[in-house]
């Protein structure tokens, strides 16, 4: 392996490179743009562009691209070379400030939710100087925002940057009241990434994996994850080789890849980074997912990022570790040694509690997708009900605040392990709760409901915005009390008490997987939005439209268009799955079963000719014949539903989403049950595709 310190960030035009390559005044001017949001002068942009081009060419780059994140969930890029023709038929390598700052990709071919018609093609990409440019595949990639000709955001970066400004603005207001002077508060994120690896040759033999990223059929293997022997187990050589190359690729791109291990399910793994600013973390997570797929291909593997690629074993999530820090690096969610006496911490905690309770619908919408519906609510992921875990100590502290009682502070006790040679260490005052959707984990919150293929942008736009709203309410209250001459400490105590008391129903430290919690949540009035069609209508509720509009995250038009995109994506993805199922069942599985049935019938005739007993063959023929009829009927039923969905589509994607939820998905489940049963009855050499035993245990 290369020296990590040498290769880390070697393909990134980062602050160290800028300091070396740019004139001192240019560097200062650029930092004013980055730190204070000042407009970048074109003269400065030209100098930066030229230095960026020279550096990129030194690294072997020949092209540049504005790298952006449209509403497809993946990234987009259009490459242009640095070459410029000159007299005499030669070329020079040029890159101007204008080309750095702005690009003009076609905006009509990306999802816009009706914002752009096909004939309205113009769109713009705008350089985001807060996220460093980098080189990927011999191309200089410039992180950019993407908007329409009319200025509407068509991407995931623009509203994220807006939300970061919103939460910073309100947090700075609150901090100023506590006497903490800072010019900026930064939302930070560390997104853990789960994924599966399967053999490429086996993958290519499964149309469902190729077209949808998950297995639409598949009986469970004799062994799954029940022995808990894969989690944190020793890495197989092929997987270790993949991870080694993945780390090197990510480190060159400046991605802070830190932790790697086997996850709970066979063939499942996880990568976790050190957390950084939300904007950069989002860019890095998109790079991570893309790089995983490319590196896997070099090792004869395929990286599956679908939330539920295999039935009967855990699916894959993405844990979003979110916090707030001042520009100077002070974590605002750090309780300190005596959290009961830390009024500033309790104030920010109260804001988060209120935000999660008041906008539980938006948090649920932010993780809603057809693929995540396959995972949420199982005994492997948080339920669709949003709640918060704080742990016993913080919960007791909040109770003492609400009821104005004394708090008997817990002291950290020493863990006695019982083996003399092992060191003693202090016991944490609170446990962890892996069943909670939104858990406090010491100095940050872990939002565990994200799906593995999700961009982390949406959930963090939501988190930043809803916390900004509650902080603005707190700042308004405290500022008004100060203006009225009230004692600040008493005012803080009163506000924190009121916020916690009003929103304490969202706090739950128990087992979120239990049926008892579902009943308890209903008593508390918490939402249980089980599917994406259940959740999406809440996005454009009046209170949510007003929220995003107030903080300048989205216009109402942008929100409604995004909701349309979500509905459309849900409908198209499930319909592709349904078509794939029908195609596989009719063209591969049904002929295979009939071929096996014919083989048994011929065997029975041959055995009977010699006067031997054929009761086994007769019974098997009867069973297979019955199930073949059921299979054929189920295929016809699903095909009819797919065809009928065309007319429902004419009434809009919203109505179609409920038709798909209520008709198409149950028909798909019925077809799968029949096929999976047949897989267990048909001889392996007749089955037309690799099984779970092949896919999960052959790396």
PDB file of N, CA and C in Angstrom, residues 114-186:
ATOM      1  N   UNK A 114     -42.104  18.954 -13.648  1.00  0.00           N
ATOM      2  CA  UNK A 114     -42.924  19.894 -14.388  1.00  0.00           C
ATOM      3  C   UNK A 114     -42.359  21.295 -14.454  1.00  0.00           C
ATOM      4  N   UNK A 115     -41.216  21.545 -13.796  1.00  0.00           N
ATOM      5  CA  UNK A 115     -40.621  22.884 -13.844  1.00  0.00           C
ATOM      6  C   UNK A 115     -40.095  23.221 -15.234  1.00  0.00           C
ATOM      7  N   UNK A 116     -39.628  22.204 -15.961  1.00  0.00           N
ATOM      8  CA  UNK A 116     -39.059  22.434 -17.286  1.00  0.00           C
ATOM      9  C   UNK A 116     -39.740  21.523 -18.307  1.00  0.00           C
ATOM     10  N   UNK A 117     -40.162  22.099 -19.412  1.00  0.00           N
ATOM     11  CA  UNK A 117     -40.687  21.309 -20.515  1.00  0.00           C
ATOM     12  C   UNK A 117     -39.524  20.855 -21.393  1.00  0.00           C
ATOM     13  N   UNK A 118     -39.792  19.869 -22.258  1.00  0.00           N
ATOM     14  CA  UNK A 118     -38.729  19.346 -23.107  1.00  0.00           C
ATOM     15  C   UNK A 118     -38.120  20.428 -23.994  1.00  0.00           C
ATOM     16  N   UNK A 119     -38.957  21.363 -24.449  1.00  0.00           N
ATOM     17  CA  UNK A 119     -38.437  22.405 -25.336  1.00  0.00           C
ATOM     18  C   UNK A 119     -37.756  23.535 -24.564  1.00  0.00           C
ATOM     19  N   UNK A 120     -37.826  23.494 -23.219  1.00  0.00           N
ATOM     20  CA  UNK A 120     -37.168  24.508 -22.394  1.00  0.00           C
ATOM     21  C   UNK A 120     -35.888  23.897 -21.839  1.00  0.00           C
ATOM     22  N   UNK A 121     -34.849  23.946 -22.650  1.00  0.00           N
ATOM     23  CA  UNK A 121     -33.676  23.125 -22.357  1.00  0.00           C
ATOM     24  C   UNK A 121     -32.621  23.791 -21.491  1.00  0.00           C
ATOM     25  N   UNK A 122     -32.622  25.116 -21.421  1.00  0.00           N
ATOM     26  CA  UNK A 122     -31.497  25.779 -20.780  1.00  0.00           C
ATOM     27  C   UNK A 122     -31.478  25.555 -19.265  1.00  0.00           C
ATOM     28  N   UNK A 123     -30.287  25.218 -18.769  1.00  0.00           N
ATOM     29  CA  UNK A 123     -30.058  25.111 -17.327  1.00  0.00           C
ATOM     30  C   UNK A 123     -28.661  25.606 -17.022  1.00  0.00           C
ATOM     31  N   UNK A 124     -28.372  25.821 -15.752  1.00  0.00           N
ATOM     32  CA  UNK A 124     -27.067  26.355 -15.375  1.00  0.00           C
ATOM     33  C   UNK A 124     -26.458  25.530 -14.241  1.00  0.00           C
ATOM     34  N   UNK A 125     -25.155  25.363 -14.300  1.00  0.00           N
ATOM     35  CA  UNK A 125     -24.416  24.842 -13.158  1.00  0.00           C
ATOM     36  C   UNK A 125     -23.535  25.966 -12.631  1.00  0.00           C
ATOM     37  N   UNK A 126     -23.459  26.087 -11.316  1.00  0.00           N
ATOM     38  CA  UNK A 126     -22.688  27.168 -10.689  1.00  0.00           C
ATOM     39  C   UNK A 126     -21.704  26.573  -9.690  1.00  0.00           C
ATOM     40  N   UNK A 127     -20.449  26.969  -9.789  1.00  0.00           N
ATOM     41  CA  UNK A 127     -19.373  26.444  -8.947  1.00  0.00           C
ATOM     42  C   UNK A 127     -19.682  26.648  -7.470  1.00  0.00           C
ATOM     43  N   UNK A 128     -19.484  25.568  -6.715  1.00  0.00           N
ATOM     44  CA  UNK A 128     -19.597  25.619  -5.253  1.00  0.00           C
ATOM     45  C   UNK A 128     -18.183  25.618  -4.673  1.00  0.00           C
ATOM     46  N   UNK A 129     -17.623  26.781  -4.351  1.00  0.00           N
ATOM     47  CA  UNK A 129     -16.232  26.837  -3.882  1.00  0.00           C
ATOM     48  C   UNK A 129     -16.038  26.266  -2.484  1.00  0.00           C
ATOM     49  N   UNK A 130     -17.139  25.952  -1.770  1.00  0.00           N
ATOM     50  CA  UNK A 130     -17.000  25.383  -0.422  1.00  0.00           C
ATOM     51  C   UNK A 130     -16.681  23.885  -0.467  1.00  0.00           C
ATOM     52  N   UNK A 131     -16.779  23.282  -1.667  1.00  0.00           N
ATOM     53  CA  UNK A 131     -16.435  21.867  -1.826  1.00  0.00           C
ATOM     54  C   UNK A 131     -15.319  21.782  -2.855  1.00  0.00           C
ATOM     55  N   UNK A 132     -14.193  21.199  -2.457  1.00  0.00           N
ATOM     56  CA  UNK A 132     -12.996  21.224  -3.292  1.00  0.00           C
ATOM     57  C   UNK A 132     -13.174  20.469  -4.618  1.00  0.00           C
ATOM     58  N   UNK A 133     -12.572  21.017  -5.676  1.00  0.00           N
ATOM     59  CA  UNK A 133     -12.500  20.307  -6.950  1.00  0.00           C
ATOM     60  C   UNK A 133     -11.564  19.107  -6.806  1.00  0.00           C
ATOM     61  N   UNK A 134     -11.762  18.102  -7.660  1.00  0.00           N
ATOM     62  CA  UNK A 134     -10.967  16.875  -7.559  1.00  0.00           C
ATOM     63  C   UNK A 134     -10.817  16.257  -8.939  1.00  0.00           C
ATOM     64  N   UNK A 135      -9.879  15.326  -9.063  1.00  0.00           N
ATOM     65  CA  UNK A 135      -9.648  14.641 -10.337  1.00  0.00           C
ATOM     66  C   UNK A 135     -10.132  13.202 -10.224  1.00  0.00           C
ATOM     67  N   UNK A 136     -10.972  12.833 -11.182  1.00  0.00           N
ATOM     68  CA  UNK A 136     -11.519  11.475 -11.233  1.00  0.00           C
ATOM     69  C   UNK A 136     -11.484  11.017 -12.685  1.00  0.00           C
ATOM     70  N   UNK A 137     -10.855   9.888 -12.919  1.00  0.00           N
ATOM     71  CA  UNK A 137     -10.773   9.330 -14.281  1.00  0.00           C
ATOM     72  C   UNK A 137     -10.203  10.353 -15.266  1.00  0.00           C
ATOM     73  N   UNK A 138      -9.102  10.975 -14.880  1.00  0.00           N
ATOM     74  CA  UNK A 138      -8.398  11.940 -15.737  1.00  0.00           C
ATOM     75  C   UNK A 138      -9.256  13.154 -16.105  1.00  0.00           C
ATOM     76  N   UNK A 139     -10.209  13.472 -15.261  1.00  0.00           N
ATOM     77  CA  UNK A 139     -11.081  14.625 -15.486  1.00  0.00           C
ATOM     78  C   UNK A 139     -11.136  15.478 -14.234  1.00  0.00           C
ATOM     79  N   UNK A 140     -10.970  16.783 -14.389  1.00  0.00           N
ATOM     80  CA  UNK A 140     -11.112  17.718 -13.285  1.00  0.00           C
ATOM     81  C   UNK A 140     -12.595  17.899 -13.005  1.00  0.00           C
ATOM     82  N   UNK A 141     -13.028  17.487 -11.833  1.00  0.00           N
ATOM     83  CA  UNK A 141     -14.442  17.565 -11.444  1.00  0.00           C
ATOM     84  C   UNK A 141     -14.651  18.773 -10.527  1.00  0.00           C
ATOM     85  N   UNK A 142     -15.553  19.659 -10.932  1.00  0.00           N
ATOM     86  CA  UNK A 142     -15.823  20.880 -10.183  1.00  0.00           C
ATOM     87  C   UNK A 142     -17.218  20.763  -9.574  1.00  0.00           C
ATOM     88  N   UNK A 143     -17.322  20.594  -8.251  1.00  0.00           N
ATOM     89  CA  UNK A 143     -18.646  20.492  -7.623  1.00  0.00           C
ATOM     90  C   UNK A 143     -19.478  21.745  -7.891  1.00  0.00           C
ATOM     91  N   UNK A 144     -20.701  21.540  -8.358  1.00  0.00           N
ATOM     92  CA  UNK A 144     -21.546  22.670  -8.722  1.00  0.00           C
ATOM     93  C   UNK A 144     -22.985  22.461  -8.270  1.00  0.00           C
ATOM     94  N   UNK A 145     -23.683  23.595  -8.173  1.00  0.00           N
ATOM     95  CA  UNK A 145     -25.132  23.589  -8.014  1.00  0.00           C
ATOM     96  C   UNK A 145     -25.756  23.576  -9.404  1.00  0.00           C
ATOM     97  N   UNK A 146     -27.019  23.170  -9.496  1.00  0.00           N
ATOM     98  CA  UNK A 146     -27.698  23.025 -10.774  1.00  0.00           C
ATOM     99  C   UNK A 146     -29.074  23.661 -10.679  1.00  0.00           C
ATOM    100  N   UNK A 147     -29.348  24.623 -11.554  1.00  0.00           N
ATOM    101  CA  UNK A 147     -30.637  25.306 -11.505  1.00  0.00           C
ATOM    102  C   UNK A 147     -31.177  25.502 -12.911  1.00  0.00           C
ATOM    103  N   UNK A 148     -32.459  25.841 -13.007  1.00  0.00           N
ATOM    104  CA  UNK A 148     -33.107  26.046 -14.291  1.00  0.00           C
ATOM    105  C   UNK A 148     -32.856  27.458 -14.797  1.00  0.00           C
ATOM    106  N   UNK A 149     -33.290  27.710 -16.009  1.00  0.00           N
ATOM    107  CA  UNK A 149     -33.184  29.043 -16.611  1.00  0.00           C
ATOM    108  C   UNK A 149     -33.914  30.081 -15.750  1.00  0.00           C
ATOM    109  N   UNK A 150     -34.983  29.651 -15.082  1.00  0.00           N
ATOM    110  CA  UNK A 150     -35.751  30.554 -14.218  1.00  0.00           C
ATOM    111  C   UNK A 150     -35.221  30.663 -12.806  1.00  0.00           C
ATOM    112  N   UNK A 151     -34.131  29.952 -12.506  1.00  0.00           N
ATOM    113  CA  UNK A 151     -33.513  30.053 -11.191  1.00  0.00           C
ATOM    114  C   UNK A 151     -33.983  29.023 -10.188  1.00  0.00           C
ATOM    115  N   UNK A 152     -34.912  28.118 -10.576  1.00  0.00           N
ATOM    116  CA  UNK A 152     -35.379  27.099  -9.635  1.00  0.00           C
ATOM    117  C   UNK A 152     -34.310  26.020  -9.448  1.00  0.00           C
ATOM    118  N   UNK A 153     -34.151  25.560  -8.219  1.00  0.00           N
ATOM    119  CA  UNK A 153     -33.176  24.508  -7.926  1.00  0.00           C
ATOM    120  C   UNK A 153     -33.641  23.193  -8.543  1.00  0.00           C
ATOM    121  N   UNK A 154     -32.741  22.558  -9.311  1.00  0.00           N
ATOM    122  CA  UNK A 154     -33.038  21.270  -9.925  1.00  0.00           C
ATOM    123  C   UNK A 154     -32.152  20.167  -9.358  1.00  0.00           C
ATOM    124  N   UNK A 155     -31.499  20.463  -8.228  1.00  0.00           N
ATOM    125  CA  UNK A 155     -30.516  19.519  -7.693  1.00  0.00           C
ATOM    126  C   UNK A 155     -30.686  19.339  -6.200  1.00  0.00           C
ATOM    127  N   UNK A 156     -29.751  18.575  -5.621  1.00  0.00           N
ATOM    128  CA  UNK A 156     -29.774  18.315  -4.191  1.00  0.00           C
ATOM    129  C   UNK A 156     -28.778  19.183  -3.423  1.00  0.00           C
ATOM    130  N   UNK A 157     -27.834  19.813  -4.120  1.00  0.00           N
ATOM    131  CA  UNK A 157     -26.839  20.639  -3.443  1.00  0.00           C
ATOM    132  C   UNK A 157     -27.369  22.021  -3.084  1.00  0.00           C
ATOM    133  N   UNK A 158     -28.097  22.664  -3.998  1.00  0.00           N
ATOM    134  CA  UNK A 158     -28.557  24.035  -3.758  1.00  0.00           C
ATOM    135  C   UNK A 158     -29.371  24.160  -2.478  1.00  0.00           C
ATOM    136  N   UNK A 159     -30.421  23.360  -2.299  1.00  0.00           N
ATOM    137  CA  UNK A 159     -31.181  23.486  -1.050  1.00  0.00           C
ATOM    138  C   UNK A 159     -30.388  23.063   0.186  1.00  0.00           C
ATOM    139  N   UNK A 160     -29.412  22.156   0.005  1.00  0.00           N
ATOM    140  CA  UNK A 160     -28.583  21.771   1.148  1.00  0.00           C
ATOM    141  C   UNK A 160     -27.762  22.961   1.631  1.00  0.00           C
ATOM    142  N   UNK A 161     -27.153  23.682   0.693  1.00  0.00           N
ATOM    143  CA  UNK A 161     -26.377  24.865   1.061  1.00  0.00           C
ATOM    144  C   UNK A 161     -27.274  25.917   1.709  1.00  0.00           C
ATOM    145  N   UNK A 162     -28.487  26.065   1.189  1.00  0.00           N
ATOM    146  CA  UNK A 162     -29.434  27.005   1.791  1.00  0.00           C
ATOM    147  C   UNK A 162     -29.764  26.602   3.222  1.00  0.00           C
ATOM    148  N   UNK A 163     -29.969  25.310   3.443  1.00  0.00           N
ATOM    149  CA  UNK A 163     -30.335  24.836   4.789  1.00  0.00           C
ATOM    150  C   UNK A 163     -29.185  25.019   5.772  1.00  0.00           C
ATOM    151  N   UNK A 164     -27.951  24.842   5.284  1.00  0.00           N
ATOM    152  CA  UNK A 164     -26.790  25.048   6.156  1.00  0.00           C
ATOM    153  C   UNK A 164     -26.689  26.514   6.579  1.00  0.00           C
ATOM    154  N   UNK A 165     -26.990  27.417   5.652  1.00  0.00           N
ATOM    155  CA  UNK A 165     -26.993  28.835   5.995  1.00  0.00           C
ATOM    156  C   UNK A 165     -28.101  29.148   6.992  1.00  0.00           C
ATOM    157  N   UNK A 166     -29.255  28.513   6.808  1.00  0.00           N
ATOM    158  CA  UNK A 166     -30.400  28.775   7.690  1.00  0.00           C
ATOM    159  C   UNK A 166     -30.108  28.343   9.120  1.00  0.00           C
ATOM    160  N   UNK A 167     -29.588  27.130   9.306  1.00  0.00           N
ATOM    161  CA  UNK A 167     -29.332  26.668  10.666  1.00  0.00           C
ATOM    162  C   UNK A 167     -28.180  27.439  11.289  1.00  0.00           C
ATOM    163  N   UNK A 168     -27.204  27.830  10.475  1.00  0.00           N
ATOM    164  CA  UNK A 168     -26.102  28.650  10.992  1.00  0.00           C
ATOM    165  C   UNK A 168     -26.620  29.994  11.485  1.00  0.00           C
ATOM    166  N   UNK A 169     -27.460  30.632  10.690  1.00  0.00           N
ATOM    167  CA  UNK A 169     -27.987  31.954  11.042  1.00  0.00           C
ATOM    168  C   UNK A 169     -28.725  31.927  12.382  1.00  0.00           C
ATOM    169  N   UNK A 170     -29.563  30.926  12.577  1.00  0.00           N
ATOM    170  CA  UNK A 170     -30.359  30.865  13.810  1.00  0.00           C
ATOM    171  C   UNK A 170     -29.519  30.411  15.001  1.00  0.00           C
ATOM    172  N   UNK A 171     -28.571  29.495  14.770  1.00  0.00           N
ATOM    173  CA  UNK A 171     -27.704  29.037  15.859  1.00  0.00           C
ATOM    174  C   UNK A 171     -26.814  30.174  16.360  1.00  0.00           C
ATOM    175  N   UNK A 172     -26.313  30.989  15.439  1.00  0.00           N
ATOM    176  CA  UNK A 172     -25.473  32.127  15.829  1.00  0.00           C
ATOM    177  C   UNK A 172     -26.266  33.099  16.695  1.00  0.00           C
ATOM    178  N   UNK A 173     -27.542  33.295  16.358  1.00  0.00           N
ATOM    179  CA  UNK A 173     -28.404  34.163  17.185  1.00  0.00           C
ATOM    180  C   UNK A 173     -28.490  33.656  18.618  1.00  0.00           C
ATOM    181  N   UNK A 174     -28.719  32.347  18.756  1.00  0.00           N
ATOM    182  CA  UNK A 174     -28.857  31.766  20.100  1.00  0.00           C
ATOM    183  C   UNK A 174     -27.531  31.853  20.850  1.00  0.00           C
ATOM    184  N   UNK A 175     -26.449  31.514  20.177  1.00  0.00           N
ATOM    185  CA  UNK A 175     -25.137  31.549  20.832  1.00  0.00           C
ATOM    186  C   UNK A 175     -24.783  32.956  21.305  1.00  0.00           C
ATOM    187  N   UNK A 176     -25.131  33.942  20.533  1.00  0.00           N
ATOM    188  CA  UNK A 176     -24.836  35.331  20.915  1.00  0.00           C
ATOM    189  C   UNK A 176     -25.509  35.682  22.234  1.00  0.00           C
ATOM    190  N   UNK A 177     -26.702  35.167  22.451  1.00  0.00           N
ATOM    191  CA  UNK A 177     -27.416  35.419  23.707  1.00  0.00           C
ATOM    192  C   UNK A 177     -26.696  34.786  24.895  1.00  0.00           C
ATOM    193  N   UNK A 178     -25.987  33.679  24.634  1.00  0.00           N
ATOM    194  CA  UNK A 178     -25.222  33.019  25.694  1.00  0.00           C
ATOM    195  C   UNK A 178     -23.819  33.611  25.828  1.00  0.00           C
ATOM    196  N   UNK A 179     -23.530  34.643  25.054  1.00  0.00           N
ATOM    197  CA  UNK A 179     -22.217  35.286  25.131  1.00  0.00           C
ATOM    198  C   UNK A 179     -21.145  34.592  24.325  1.00  0.00           C
ATOM    199  N   UNK A 180     -21.550  33.671  23.440  1.00  0.00           N
ATOM    200  CA  UNK A 180     -20.601  32.969  22.587  1.00  0.00           C
ATOM    201  C   UNK A 180     -20.564  33.654  21.231  1.00  0.00           C
ATOM    202  N   UNK A 181     -19.457  34.263  20.904  1.00  0.00           N
ATOM    203  CA  UNK A 181     -19.321  34.975  19.642  1.00  0.00           C
ATOM    204  C   UNK A 181     -18.708  34.064  18.589  1.00  0.00           C
ATOM    205  N   UNK A 182     -19.442  33.854  17.522  1.00  0.00           N
ATOM    206  CA  UNK A 182     -18.931  33.116  16.367  1.00  0.00           C
ATOM    207  C   UNK A 182     -19.648  33.629  15.140  1.00  0.00           C
ATOM    208  N   UNK A 183     -18.994  33.569  14.000  1.00  0.00           N
ATOM    209  CA  UNK A 183     -19.613  34.072  12.772  1.00  0.00           C
ATOM    210  C   UNK A 183     -20.369  32.991  12.020  1.00  0.00           C
ATOM    211  N   UNK A 184     -20.156  31.732  12.431  1.00  0.00           N
ATOM    212  CA  UNK A 184     -20.740  30.652  11.641  1.00  0.00           C
ATOM    213  C   UNK A 184     -20.885  29.384  12.469  1.00  0.00           C
ATOM    214  N   UNK A 185     -21.998  28.690  12.255  1.00  0.00           N
ATOM    215  CA  UNK A 185     -22.197  27.358  12.830  1.00  0.00           C
ATOM    216  C   UNK A 185     -22.345  26.386  11.666  1.00  0.00           C
ATOM    217  N   UNK A 186     -21.644  25.274  11.741  1.00  0.00           N
ATOM    218  CA  UNK A 186     -21.581  24.320  10.631  1.00  0.00           C
ATOM    219  C   UNK A 186     -22.279  23.023  11.024  1.00  0.00           C
TER     220      UNK A 186
END
